[in-house]
mmCIF file of C-alpha atoms in Angstrom:
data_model
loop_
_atom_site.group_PDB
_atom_site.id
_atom_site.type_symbol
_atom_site.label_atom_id
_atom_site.label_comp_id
_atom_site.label_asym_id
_atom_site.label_seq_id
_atom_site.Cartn_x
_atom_site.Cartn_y
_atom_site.Cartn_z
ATOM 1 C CA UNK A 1 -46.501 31.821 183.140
ATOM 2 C CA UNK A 2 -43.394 30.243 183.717
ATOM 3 C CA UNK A 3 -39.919 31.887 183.035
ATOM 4 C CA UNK A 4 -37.906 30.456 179.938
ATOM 5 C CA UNK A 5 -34.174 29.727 180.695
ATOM 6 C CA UNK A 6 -31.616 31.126 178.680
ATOM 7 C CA UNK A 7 -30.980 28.387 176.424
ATOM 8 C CA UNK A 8 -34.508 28.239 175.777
ATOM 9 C CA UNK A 9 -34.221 32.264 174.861
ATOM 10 C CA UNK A 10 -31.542 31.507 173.233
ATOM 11 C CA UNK A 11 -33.341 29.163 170.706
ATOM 12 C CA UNK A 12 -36.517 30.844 170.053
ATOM 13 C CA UNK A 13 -34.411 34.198 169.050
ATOM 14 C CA UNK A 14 -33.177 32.408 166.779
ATOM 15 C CA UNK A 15 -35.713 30.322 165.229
ATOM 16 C CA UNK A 16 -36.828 34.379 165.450
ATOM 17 C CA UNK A 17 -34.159 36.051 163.280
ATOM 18 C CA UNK A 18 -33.359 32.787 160.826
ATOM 19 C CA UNK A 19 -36.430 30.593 161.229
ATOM 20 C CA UNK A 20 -34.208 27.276 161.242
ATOM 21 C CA UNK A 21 -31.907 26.427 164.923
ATOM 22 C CA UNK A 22 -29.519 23.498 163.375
ATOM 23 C CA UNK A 23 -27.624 21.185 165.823
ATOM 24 C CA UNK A 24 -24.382 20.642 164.006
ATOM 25 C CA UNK A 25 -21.350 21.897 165.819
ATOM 26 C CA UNK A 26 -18.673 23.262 164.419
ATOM 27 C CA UNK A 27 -15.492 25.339 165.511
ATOM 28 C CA UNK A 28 -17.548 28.511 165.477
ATOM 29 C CA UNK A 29 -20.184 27.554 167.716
ATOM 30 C CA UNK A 30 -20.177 29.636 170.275
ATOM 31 C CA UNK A 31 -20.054 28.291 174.073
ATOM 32 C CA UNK A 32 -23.502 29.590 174.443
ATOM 33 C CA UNK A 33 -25.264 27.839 171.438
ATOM 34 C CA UNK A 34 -23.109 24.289 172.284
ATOM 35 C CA UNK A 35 -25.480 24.508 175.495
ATOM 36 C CA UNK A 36 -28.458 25.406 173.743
ATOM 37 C CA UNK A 37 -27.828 22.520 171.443
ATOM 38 C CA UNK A 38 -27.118 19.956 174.609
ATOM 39 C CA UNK A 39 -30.174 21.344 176.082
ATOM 40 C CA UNK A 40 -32.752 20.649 173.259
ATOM 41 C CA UNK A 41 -31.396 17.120 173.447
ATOM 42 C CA UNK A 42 -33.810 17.070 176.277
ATOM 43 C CA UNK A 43 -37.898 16.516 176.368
ATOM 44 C CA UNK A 44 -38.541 18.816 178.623
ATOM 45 C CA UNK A 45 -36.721 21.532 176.869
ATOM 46 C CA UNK A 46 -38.897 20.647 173.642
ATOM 47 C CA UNK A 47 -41.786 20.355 175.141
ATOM 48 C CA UNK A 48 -41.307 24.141 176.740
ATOM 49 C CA UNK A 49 -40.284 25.682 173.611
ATOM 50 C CA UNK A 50 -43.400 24.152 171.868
ATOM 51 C CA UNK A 51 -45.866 25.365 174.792
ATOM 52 C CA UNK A 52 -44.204 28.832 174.557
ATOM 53 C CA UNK A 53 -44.731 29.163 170.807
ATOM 54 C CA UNK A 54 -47.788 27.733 170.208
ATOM 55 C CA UNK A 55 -49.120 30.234 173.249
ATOM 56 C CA UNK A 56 -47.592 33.010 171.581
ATOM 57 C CA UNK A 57 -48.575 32.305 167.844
ATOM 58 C CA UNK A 58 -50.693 29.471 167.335
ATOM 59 C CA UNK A 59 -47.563 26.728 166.338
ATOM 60 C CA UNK A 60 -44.349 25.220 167.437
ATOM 61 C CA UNK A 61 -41.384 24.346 165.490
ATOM 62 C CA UNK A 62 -41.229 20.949 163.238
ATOM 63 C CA UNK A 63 -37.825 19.051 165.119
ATOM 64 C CA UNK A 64 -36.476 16.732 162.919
ATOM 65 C CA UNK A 65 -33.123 15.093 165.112
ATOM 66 C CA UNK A 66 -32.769 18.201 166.764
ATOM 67 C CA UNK A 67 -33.297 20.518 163.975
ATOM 68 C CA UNK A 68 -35.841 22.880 164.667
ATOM 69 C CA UNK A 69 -37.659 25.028 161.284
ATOM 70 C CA UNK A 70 -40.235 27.569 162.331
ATOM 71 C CA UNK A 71 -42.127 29.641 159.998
ATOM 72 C CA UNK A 72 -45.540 31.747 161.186
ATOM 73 C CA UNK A 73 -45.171 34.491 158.776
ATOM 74 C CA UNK A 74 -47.715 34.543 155.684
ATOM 75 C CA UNK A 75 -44.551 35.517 153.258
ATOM 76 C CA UNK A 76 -43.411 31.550 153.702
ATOM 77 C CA UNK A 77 -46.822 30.823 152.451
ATOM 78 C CA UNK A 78 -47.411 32.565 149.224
ATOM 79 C CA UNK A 79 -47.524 29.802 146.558
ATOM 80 C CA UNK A 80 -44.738 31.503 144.581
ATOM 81 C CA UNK A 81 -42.482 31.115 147.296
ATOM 82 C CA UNK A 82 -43.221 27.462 148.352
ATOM 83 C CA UNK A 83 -42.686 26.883 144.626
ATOM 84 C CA UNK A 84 -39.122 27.587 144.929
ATOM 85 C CA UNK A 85 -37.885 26.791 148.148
ATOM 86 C CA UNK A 86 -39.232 23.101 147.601
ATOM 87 C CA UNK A 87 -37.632 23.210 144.209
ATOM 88 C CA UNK A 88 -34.735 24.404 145.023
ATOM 89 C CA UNK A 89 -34.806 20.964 148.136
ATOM 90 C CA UNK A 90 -35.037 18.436 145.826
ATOM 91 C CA UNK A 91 -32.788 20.148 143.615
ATOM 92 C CA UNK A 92 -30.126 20.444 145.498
ATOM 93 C CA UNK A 93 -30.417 17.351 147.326
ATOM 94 C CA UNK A 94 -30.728 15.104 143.760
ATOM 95 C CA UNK A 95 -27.294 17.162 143.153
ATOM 96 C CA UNK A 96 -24.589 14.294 142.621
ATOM 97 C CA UNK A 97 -21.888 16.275 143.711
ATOM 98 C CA UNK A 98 -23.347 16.632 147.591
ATOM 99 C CA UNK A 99 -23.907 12.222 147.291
ATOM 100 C CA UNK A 100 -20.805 11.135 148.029
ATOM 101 C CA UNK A 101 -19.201 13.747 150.117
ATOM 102 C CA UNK A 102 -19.638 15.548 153.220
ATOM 103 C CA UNK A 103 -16.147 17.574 153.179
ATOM 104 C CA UNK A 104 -16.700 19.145 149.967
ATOM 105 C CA UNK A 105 -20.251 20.798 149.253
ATOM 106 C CA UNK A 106 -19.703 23.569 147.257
ATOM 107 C CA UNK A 107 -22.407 23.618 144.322
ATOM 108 C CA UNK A 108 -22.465 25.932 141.552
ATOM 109 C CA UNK A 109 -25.115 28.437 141.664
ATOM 110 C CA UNK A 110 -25.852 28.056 137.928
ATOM 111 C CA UNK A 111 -26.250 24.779 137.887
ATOM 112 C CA UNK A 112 -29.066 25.013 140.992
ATOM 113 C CA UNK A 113 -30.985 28.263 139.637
ATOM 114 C CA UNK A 114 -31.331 25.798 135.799
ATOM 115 C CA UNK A 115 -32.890 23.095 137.650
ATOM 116 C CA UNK A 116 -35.145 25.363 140.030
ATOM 117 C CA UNK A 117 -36.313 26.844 136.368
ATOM 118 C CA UNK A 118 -37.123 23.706 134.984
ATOM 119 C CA UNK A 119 -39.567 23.156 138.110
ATOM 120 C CA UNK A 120 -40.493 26.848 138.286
ATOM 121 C CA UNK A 121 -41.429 27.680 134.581
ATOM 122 C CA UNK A 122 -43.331 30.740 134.865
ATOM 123 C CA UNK A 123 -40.265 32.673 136.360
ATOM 124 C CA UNK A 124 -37.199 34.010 134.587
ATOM 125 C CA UNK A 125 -33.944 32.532 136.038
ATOM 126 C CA UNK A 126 -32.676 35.474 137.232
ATOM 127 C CA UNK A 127 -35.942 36.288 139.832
ATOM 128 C CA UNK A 128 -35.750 32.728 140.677
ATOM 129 C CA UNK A 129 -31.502 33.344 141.836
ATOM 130 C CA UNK A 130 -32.879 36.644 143.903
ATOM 131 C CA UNK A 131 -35.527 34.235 145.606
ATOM 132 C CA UNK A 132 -32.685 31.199 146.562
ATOM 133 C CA UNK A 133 -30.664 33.832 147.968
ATOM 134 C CA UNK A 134 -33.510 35.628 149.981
ATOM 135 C CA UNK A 135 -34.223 32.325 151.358
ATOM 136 C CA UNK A 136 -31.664 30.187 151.620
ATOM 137 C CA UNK A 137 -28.550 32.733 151.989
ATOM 138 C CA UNK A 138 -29.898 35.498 153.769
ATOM 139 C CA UNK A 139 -32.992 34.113 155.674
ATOM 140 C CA UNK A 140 -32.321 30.903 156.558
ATOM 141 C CA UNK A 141 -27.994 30.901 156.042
ATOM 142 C CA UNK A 142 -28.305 27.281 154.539
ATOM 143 C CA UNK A 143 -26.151 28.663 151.706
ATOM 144 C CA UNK A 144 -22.713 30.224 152.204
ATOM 145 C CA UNK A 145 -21.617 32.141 149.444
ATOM 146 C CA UNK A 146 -18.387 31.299 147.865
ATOM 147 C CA UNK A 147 -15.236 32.678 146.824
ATOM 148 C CA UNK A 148 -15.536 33.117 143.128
ATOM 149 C CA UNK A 149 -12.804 30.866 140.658
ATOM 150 C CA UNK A 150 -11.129 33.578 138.936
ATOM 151 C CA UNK A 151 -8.643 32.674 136.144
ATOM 152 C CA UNK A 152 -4.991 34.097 135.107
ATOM 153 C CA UNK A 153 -5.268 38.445 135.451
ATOM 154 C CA UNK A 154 -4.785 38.434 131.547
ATOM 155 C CA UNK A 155 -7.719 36.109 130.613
ATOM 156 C CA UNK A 156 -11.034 37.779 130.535
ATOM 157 C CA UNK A 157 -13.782 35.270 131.246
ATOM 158 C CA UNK A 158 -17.077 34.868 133.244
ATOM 159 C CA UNK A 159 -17.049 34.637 137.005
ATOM 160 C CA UNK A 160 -18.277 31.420 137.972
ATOM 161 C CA UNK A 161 -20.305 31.535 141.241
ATOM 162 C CA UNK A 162 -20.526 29.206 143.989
ATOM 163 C CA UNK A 163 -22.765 28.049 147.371
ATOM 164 C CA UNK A 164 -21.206 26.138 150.035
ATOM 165 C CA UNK A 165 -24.355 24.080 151.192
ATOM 166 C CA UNK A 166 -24.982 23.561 155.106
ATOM 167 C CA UNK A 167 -24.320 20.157 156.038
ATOM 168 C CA UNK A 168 -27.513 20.235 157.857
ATOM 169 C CA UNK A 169 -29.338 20.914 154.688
ATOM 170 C CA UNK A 170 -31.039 17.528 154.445
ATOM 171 C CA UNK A 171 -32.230 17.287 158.135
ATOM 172 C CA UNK A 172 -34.000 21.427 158.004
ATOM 173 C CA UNK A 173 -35.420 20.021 154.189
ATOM 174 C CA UNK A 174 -37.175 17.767 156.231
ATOM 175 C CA UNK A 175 -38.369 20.380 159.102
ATOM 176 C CA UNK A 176 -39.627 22.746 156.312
ATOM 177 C CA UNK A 177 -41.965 20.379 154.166
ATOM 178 C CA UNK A 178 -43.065 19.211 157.510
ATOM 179 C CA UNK A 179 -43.493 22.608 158.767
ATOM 180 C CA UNK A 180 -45.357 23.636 155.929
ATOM 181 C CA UNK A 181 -47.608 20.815 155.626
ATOM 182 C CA UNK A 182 -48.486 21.394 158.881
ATOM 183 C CA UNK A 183 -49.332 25.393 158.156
ATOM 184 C CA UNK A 184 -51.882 24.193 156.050
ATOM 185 C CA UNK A 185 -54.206 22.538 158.745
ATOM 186 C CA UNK A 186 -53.215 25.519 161.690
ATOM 187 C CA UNK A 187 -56.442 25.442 163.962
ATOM 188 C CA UNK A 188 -58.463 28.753 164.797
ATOM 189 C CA UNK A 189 -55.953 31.478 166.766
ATOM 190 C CA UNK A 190 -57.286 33.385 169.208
ATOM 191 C CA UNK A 191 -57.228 37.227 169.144
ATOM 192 C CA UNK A 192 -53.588 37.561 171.308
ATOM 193 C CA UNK A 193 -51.924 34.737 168.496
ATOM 194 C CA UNK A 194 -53.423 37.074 165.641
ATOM 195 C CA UNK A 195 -51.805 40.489 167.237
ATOM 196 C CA UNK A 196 -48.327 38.312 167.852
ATOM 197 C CA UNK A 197 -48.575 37.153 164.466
ATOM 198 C CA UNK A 198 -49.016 40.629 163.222
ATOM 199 C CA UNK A 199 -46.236 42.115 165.797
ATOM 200 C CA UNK A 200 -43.110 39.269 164.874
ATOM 201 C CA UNK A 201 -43.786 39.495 161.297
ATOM 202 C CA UNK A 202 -44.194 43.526 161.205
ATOM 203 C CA UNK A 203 -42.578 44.610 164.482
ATOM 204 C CA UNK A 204 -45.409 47.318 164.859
ATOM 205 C CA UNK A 205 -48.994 48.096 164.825
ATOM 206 C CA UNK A 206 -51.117 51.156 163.821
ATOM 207 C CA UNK A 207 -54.359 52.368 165.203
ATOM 208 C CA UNK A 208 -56.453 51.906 161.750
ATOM 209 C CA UNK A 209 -55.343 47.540 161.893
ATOM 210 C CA UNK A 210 -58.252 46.129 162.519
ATOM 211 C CA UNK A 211 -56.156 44.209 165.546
ATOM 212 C CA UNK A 212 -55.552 47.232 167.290
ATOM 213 C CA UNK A 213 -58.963 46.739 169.444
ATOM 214 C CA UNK A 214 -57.515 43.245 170.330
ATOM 215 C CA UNK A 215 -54.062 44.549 171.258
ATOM 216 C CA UNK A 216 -55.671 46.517 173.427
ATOM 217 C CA UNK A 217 -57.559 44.537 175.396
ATOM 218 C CA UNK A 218 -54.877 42.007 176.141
ATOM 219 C CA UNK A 219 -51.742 44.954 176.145
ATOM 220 C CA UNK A 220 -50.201 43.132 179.164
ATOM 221 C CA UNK A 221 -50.426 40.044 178.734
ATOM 222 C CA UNK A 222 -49.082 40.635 175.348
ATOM 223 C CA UNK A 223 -46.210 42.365 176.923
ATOM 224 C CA UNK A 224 -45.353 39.474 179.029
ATOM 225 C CA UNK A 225 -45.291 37.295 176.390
ATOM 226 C CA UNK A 226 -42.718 39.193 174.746
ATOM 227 C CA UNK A 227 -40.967 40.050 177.846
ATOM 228 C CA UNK A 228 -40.067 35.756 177.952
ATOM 229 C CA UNK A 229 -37.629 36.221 175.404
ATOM 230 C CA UNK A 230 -35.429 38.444 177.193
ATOM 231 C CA UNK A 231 -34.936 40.556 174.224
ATOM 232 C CA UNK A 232 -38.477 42.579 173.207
ATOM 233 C CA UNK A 233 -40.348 45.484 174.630
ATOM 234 C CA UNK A 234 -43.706 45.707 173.327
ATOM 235 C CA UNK A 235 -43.862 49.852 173.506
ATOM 236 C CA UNK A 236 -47.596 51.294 173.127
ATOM 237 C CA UNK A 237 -48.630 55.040 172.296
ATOM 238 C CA UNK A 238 -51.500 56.615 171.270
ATOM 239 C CA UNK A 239 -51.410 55.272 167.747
ATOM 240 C CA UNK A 240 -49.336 52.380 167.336
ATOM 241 C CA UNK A 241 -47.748 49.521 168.663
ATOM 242 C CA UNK A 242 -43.759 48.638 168.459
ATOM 243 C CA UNK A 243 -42.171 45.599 169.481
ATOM 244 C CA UNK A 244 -38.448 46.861 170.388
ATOM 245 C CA UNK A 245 -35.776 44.957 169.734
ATOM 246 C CA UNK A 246 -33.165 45.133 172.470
ATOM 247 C CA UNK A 247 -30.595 43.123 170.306
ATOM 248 C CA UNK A 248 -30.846 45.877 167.391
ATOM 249 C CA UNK A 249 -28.082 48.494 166.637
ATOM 250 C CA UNK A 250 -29.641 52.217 165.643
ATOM 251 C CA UNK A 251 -28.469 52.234 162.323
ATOM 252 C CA UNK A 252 -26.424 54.982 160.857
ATOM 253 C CA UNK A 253 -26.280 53.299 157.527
ATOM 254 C CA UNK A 254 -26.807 55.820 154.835
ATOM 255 C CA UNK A 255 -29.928 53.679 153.133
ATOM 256 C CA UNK A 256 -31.191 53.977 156.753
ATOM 257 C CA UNK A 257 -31.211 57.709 156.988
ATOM 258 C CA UNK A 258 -32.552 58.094 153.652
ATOM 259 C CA UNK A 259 -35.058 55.777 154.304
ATOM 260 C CA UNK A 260 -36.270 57.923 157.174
ATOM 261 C CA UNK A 261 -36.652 60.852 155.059
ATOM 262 C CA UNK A 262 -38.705 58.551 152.271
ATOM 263 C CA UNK A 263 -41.313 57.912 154.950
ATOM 264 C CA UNK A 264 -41.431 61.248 156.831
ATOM 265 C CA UNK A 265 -41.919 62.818 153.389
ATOM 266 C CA UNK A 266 -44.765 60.705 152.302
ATOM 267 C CA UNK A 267 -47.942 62.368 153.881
ATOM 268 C CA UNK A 268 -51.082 60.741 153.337
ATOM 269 C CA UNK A 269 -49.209 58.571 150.841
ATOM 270 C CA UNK A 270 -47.947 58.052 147.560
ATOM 271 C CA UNK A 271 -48.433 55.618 144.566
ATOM 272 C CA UNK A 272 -46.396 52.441 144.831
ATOM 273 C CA UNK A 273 -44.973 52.955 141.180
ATOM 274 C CA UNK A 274 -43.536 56.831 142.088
ATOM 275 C CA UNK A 275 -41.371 55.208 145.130
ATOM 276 C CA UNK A 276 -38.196 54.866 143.311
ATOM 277 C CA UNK A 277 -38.068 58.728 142.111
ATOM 278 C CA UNK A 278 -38.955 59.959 146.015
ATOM 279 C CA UNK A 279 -35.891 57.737 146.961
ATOM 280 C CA UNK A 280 -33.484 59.796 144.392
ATOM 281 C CA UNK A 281 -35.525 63.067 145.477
ATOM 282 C CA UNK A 282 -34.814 62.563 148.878
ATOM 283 C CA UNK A 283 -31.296 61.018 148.447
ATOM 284 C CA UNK A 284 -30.173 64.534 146.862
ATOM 285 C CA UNK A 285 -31.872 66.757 149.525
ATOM 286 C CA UNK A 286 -29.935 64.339 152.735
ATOM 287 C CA UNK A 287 -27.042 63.289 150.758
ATOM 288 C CA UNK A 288 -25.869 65.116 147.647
ATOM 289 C CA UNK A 289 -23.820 63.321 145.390
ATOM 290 C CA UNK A 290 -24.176 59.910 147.146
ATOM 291 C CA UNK A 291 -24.713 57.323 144.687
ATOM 292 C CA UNK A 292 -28.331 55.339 146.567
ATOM 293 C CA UNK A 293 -28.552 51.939 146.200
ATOM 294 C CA UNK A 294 -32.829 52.362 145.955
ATOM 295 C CA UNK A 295 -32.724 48.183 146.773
ATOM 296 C CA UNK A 296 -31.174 49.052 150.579
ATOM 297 C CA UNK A 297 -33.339 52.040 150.859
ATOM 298 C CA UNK A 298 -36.670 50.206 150.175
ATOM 299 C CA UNK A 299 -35.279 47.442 152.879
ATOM 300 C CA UNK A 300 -34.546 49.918 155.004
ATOM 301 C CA UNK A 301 -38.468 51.005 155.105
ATOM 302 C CA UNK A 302 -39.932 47.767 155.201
ATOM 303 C CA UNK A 303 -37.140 46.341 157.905
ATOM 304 C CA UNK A 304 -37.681 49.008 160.190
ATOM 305 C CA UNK A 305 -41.459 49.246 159.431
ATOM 306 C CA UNK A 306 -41.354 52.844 158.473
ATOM 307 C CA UNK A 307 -43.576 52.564 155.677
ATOM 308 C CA UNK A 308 -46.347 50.007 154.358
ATOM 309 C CA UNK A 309 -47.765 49.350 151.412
ATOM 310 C CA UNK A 310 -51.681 49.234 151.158
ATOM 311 C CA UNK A 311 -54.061 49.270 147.753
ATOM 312 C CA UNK A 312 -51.296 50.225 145.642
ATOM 313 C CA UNK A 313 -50.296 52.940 147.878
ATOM 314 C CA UNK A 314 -46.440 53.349 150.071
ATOM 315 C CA UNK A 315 -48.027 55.177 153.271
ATOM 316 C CA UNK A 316 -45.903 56.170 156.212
ATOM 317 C CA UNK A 317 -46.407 53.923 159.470
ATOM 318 C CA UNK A 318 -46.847 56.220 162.687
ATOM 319 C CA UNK A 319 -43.259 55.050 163.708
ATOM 320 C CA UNK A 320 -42.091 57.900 161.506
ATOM 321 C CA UNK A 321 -42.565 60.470 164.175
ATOM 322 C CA UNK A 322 -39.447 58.719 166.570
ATOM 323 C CA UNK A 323 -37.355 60.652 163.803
ATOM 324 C CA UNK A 324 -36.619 64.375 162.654
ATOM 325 C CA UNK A 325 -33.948 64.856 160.130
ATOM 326 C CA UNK A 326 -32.807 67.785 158.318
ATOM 327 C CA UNK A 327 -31.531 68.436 155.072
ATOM 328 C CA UNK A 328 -28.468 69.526 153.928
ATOM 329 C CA UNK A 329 -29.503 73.542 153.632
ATOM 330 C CA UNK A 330 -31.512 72.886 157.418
ATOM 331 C CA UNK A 331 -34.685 72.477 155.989
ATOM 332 C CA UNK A 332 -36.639 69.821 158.041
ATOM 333 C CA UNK A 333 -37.916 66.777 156.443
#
């Protein structure tokens, strides 16, 4: 297996964390990524990033002038979600605002969510604004939000709300219907591409998934997969699998520390639809009087895969025991 250079490491963390590497540079581009960008320029460089990914997980990125999109995870897939993402492409790119313009591309996020609705009828407008923004601000940074326009302090009136659209938005539209055409006609992955799969969209394994027999047949060469990025450990006990994260910051957030004491206090497990009152039961035992966002808390246990949800159920993953809190009057969670 041959080493990947850092430019190459470079890229695949973060078609990782983003699923989109664009090639536009710009004053913030850091030194770093401006030879990344040169270096994808070249064949070679292509050709290992595809050979490294499609080992790992069964596909390589779709490249559309240098624009890489890569998306492996079954979430992209759901028919829901490739409802609005496409949607909200053509919307925004029919937009005659962005025609005539590259210097200003500031949309208005009204005007996007109505035309997504009148594509994606059987959801309300406001679940179909949470959805743009989970994909297209948050996961894949295509959208920048705005300043709002406020008027004079003495005239009450309604915020109006903003994007500021990537100028690479047309080439990565491109990369992502081609990249998920092309997840519809995958081929057959073998036993190590179903455990990565498992490990980059979960971070973690548990001894009852029915891939832990395959993880641990091929634990090492696993590992040295992983260990080509320069960045993840794949860490194995006697029930579960982690894939740590070298670039992550132990949180001290407060939805973080709550969120640990959500999942140690779960047991065997607890119905889905009782989640939100555990959050508020164990807000007040860690942090009387702090006023819990339950959205951030419920991240918090999916992001750090401290808690999975299975036949209705939220059960604790085994990566609860790395923690021991105590509340406020030293009782241990």
């Amino acid at each position: 297996m041959s080493e990947l250079y850092g430019t190459e490491q470079l890229i695949i963390n973060e078609l990782f964390d983003h699923s989109i590497f664009t090639s536009t540079v710009t004053e913030q581009t850091t030194r770093a990524k401006r030879e990344a960008i040169n270096a994808l320029k070249r064949p070679a460089t292509q050709q290992r990033l595809n050979a490294f990914l499609k080992d790992l997980v069964g596909m390589g990125p779709s490249n559309f002038q240098e624009n890489l999109v890569f998306l492996p995870g079954k979430k992209w897939l759901s028919p829901e979600t490739v409802h609005v993402l496409l949607a909200t492409l053509k919307a925004v790119i029919n937009l005659p605002e962005l025609q005539n313009t590259q210097l200003d591309r500031v949309v208005a996020v009204k005007t996007v969510v109505r035309q997504v609705h009148s594509e994606v009828v059987d959801l309300d407008e406001k679940e179909i604004r949470r959805q743009i923004i989970d994909l297209f601000v948050q996961r894949l940074g295509l959208f920048v939000e705005d300043e709002p326009v406020m008027g004079p302090d003495n005239q009450a009136q309604e915020v109006e709300e903003y994007w500021d659209v990537s100028p690479d938005f047309n080439l990565i539209a491109q990369c992502l219907v081609t990249q998920l055409q092309g997840a519809q006609h995958l081929p057959d992955l073998t036993a190590i591409q179903r455990v990565n799969r498992a490990l980059l969209n979960q971070r973690y394994l548990s001894a009852s998934s029915r891939l832990w027999p395959d993880l641990l047949a091929n634990k090492q060469k696993i590992a040295d997969q992983w260990r080509q990025t320069n960045r993840f450990v794949l860490e194995c006990g006697d029930d579960y699998a982690l894939l740590l994260d070298s670039q992550r910051v132990p949180s001290t957030a407060k939805p973080f520390v709550i969120a640990v004491g959500v999942a140690r206090s779960l047991g065997v497990g607890i119905p889905s639809d009782q989640l939100t009152k555990r959050i508020h039961q164990i807000s007040e035992q860690v942090l009387p009087g702090y006023v819990i966002n339950v959205s951030l808390v419920k991240e918090a246990l999916h992001d750090n895969a401290l808690a999975r949800l299975q036949d209705g159920y939220v059960i604790a993953t085994p990566l609860v025991h790395r923690f021991v809190m105590r509340t406020t009057d030293e009782g241990e969670i």
